[in-house]
mmCIF file of C-alpha atoms in Angstrom:
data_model
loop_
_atom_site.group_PDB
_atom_site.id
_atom_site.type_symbol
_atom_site.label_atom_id
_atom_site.label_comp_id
_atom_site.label_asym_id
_atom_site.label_seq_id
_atom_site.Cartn_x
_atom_site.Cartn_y
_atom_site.Cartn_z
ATOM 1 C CA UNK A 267 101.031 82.665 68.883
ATOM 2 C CA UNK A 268 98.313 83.557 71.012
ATOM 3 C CA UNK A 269 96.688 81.483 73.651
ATOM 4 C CA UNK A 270 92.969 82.750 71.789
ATOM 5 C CA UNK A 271 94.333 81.807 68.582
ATOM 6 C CA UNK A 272 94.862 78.212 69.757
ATOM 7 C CA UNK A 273 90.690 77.433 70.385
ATOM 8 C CA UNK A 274 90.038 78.101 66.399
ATOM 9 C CA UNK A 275 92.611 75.239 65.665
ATOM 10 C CA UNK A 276 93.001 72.493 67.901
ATOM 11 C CA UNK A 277 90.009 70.431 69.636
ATOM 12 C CA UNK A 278 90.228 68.924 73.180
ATOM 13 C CA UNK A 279 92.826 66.184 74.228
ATOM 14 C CA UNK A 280 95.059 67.412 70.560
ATOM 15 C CA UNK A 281 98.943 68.731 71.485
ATOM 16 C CA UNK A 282 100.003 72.060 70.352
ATOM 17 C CA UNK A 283 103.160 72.338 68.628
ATOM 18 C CA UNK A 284 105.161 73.782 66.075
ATOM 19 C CA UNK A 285 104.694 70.747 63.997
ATOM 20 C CA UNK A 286 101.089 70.711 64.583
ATOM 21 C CA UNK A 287 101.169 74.236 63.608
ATOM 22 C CA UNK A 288 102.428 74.014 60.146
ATOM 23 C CA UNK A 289 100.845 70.928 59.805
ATOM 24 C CA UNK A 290 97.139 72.676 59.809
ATOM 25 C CA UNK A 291 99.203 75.520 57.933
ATOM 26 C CA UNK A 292 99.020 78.446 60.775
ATOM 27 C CA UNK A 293 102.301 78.933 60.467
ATOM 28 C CA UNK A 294 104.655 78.637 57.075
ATOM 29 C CA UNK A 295 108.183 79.034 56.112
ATOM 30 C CA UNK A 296 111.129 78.546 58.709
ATOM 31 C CA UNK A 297 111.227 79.501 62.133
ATOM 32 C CA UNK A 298 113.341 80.086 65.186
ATOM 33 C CA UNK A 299 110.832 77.789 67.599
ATOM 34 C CA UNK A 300 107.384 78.376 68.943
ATOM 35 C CA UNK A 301 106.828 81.508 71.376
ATOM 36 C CA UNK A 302 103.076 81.552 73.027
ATOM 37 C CA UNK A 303 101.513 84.856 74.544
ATOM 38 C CA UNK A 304 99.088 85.425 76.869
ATOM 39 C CA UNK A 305 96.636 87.540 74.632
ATOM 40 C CA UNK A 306 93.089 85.642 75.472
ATOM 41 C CA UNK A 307 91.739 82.977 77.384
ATOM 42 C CA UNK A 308 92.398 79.050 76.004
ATOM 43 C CA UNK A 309 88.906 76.930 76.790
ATOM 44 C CA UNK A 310 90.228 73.460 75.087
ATOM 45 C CA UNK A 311 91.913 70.890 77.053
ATOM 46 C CA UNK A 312 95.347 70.763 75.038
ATOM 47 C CA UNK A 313 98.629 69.660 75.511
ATOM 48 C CA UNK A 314 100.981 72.464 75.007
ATOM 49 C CA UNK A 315 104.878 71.886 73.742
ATOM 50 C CA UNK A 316 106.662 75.094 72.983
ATOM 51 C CA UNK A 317 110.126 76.567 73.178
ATOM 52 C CA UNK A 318 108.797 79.221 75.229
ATOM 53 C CA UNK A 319 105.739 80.952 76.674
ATOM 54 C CA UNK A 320 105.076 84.455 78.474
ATOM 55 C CA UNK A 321 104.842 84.293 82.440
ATOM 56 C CA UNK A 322 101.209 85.406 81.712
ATOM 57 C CA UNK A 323 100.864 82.404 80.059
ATOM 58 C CA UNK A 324 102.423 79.957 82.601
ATOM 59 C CA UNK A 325 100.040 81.015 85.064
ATOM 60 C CA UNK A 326 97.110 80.723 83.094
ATOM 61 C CA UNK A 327 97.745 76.939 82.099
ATOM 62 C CA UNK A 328 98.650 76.355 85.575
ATOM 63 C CA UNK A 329 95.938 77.492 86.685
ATOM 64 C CA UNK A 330 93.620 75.958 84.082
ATOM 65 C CA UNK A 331 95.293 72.585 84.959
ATOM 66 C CA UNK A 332 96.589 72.394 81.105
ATOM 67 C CA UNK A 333 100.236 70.085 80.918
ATOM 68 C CA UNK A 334 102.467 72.145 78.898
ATOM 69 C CA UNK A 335 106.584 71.342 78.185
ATOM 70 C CA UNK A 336 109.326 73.658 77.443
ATOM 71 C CA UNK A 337 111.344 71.794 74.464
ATOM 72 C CA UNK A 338 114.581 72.703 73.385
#
């Protein structure tokens, strides 16, 4: 998943995640955990829980002051 793709689904103070995911039905069927790119900029204040993320990525939500958690 894109970091751009994340603005069209989730509002402000909402946490990203693969549940959240298939809850709002972006992503279907099984899956091996939740992988997030750097493609784009992210503008919503999130909480981000994934398995794993880009180092693009890491340094954008560091920078941008958004909380994010590796989960196993």
């Amino acid at each position: 998943v894109n970091l751009e793709q994340l603005n069209d689904i989730y509002k402000d103070g909402e946490t990203v995640s693969l549940e959240t995911l298939k809850e709002r039905g972006f992503i279907s069927g099984p899956t091996h955990g939740l992988k997030l790119l750097g493609t784009g900029e992210l503008t919503k204040k999130v909480k981000i829980r994934v398995h794993a993320m880009s180092e693009s990525v890491r340094e954008k939500l560091t920078q941008a002051k958004i909380d994010f958690e590796i989960v196993k």
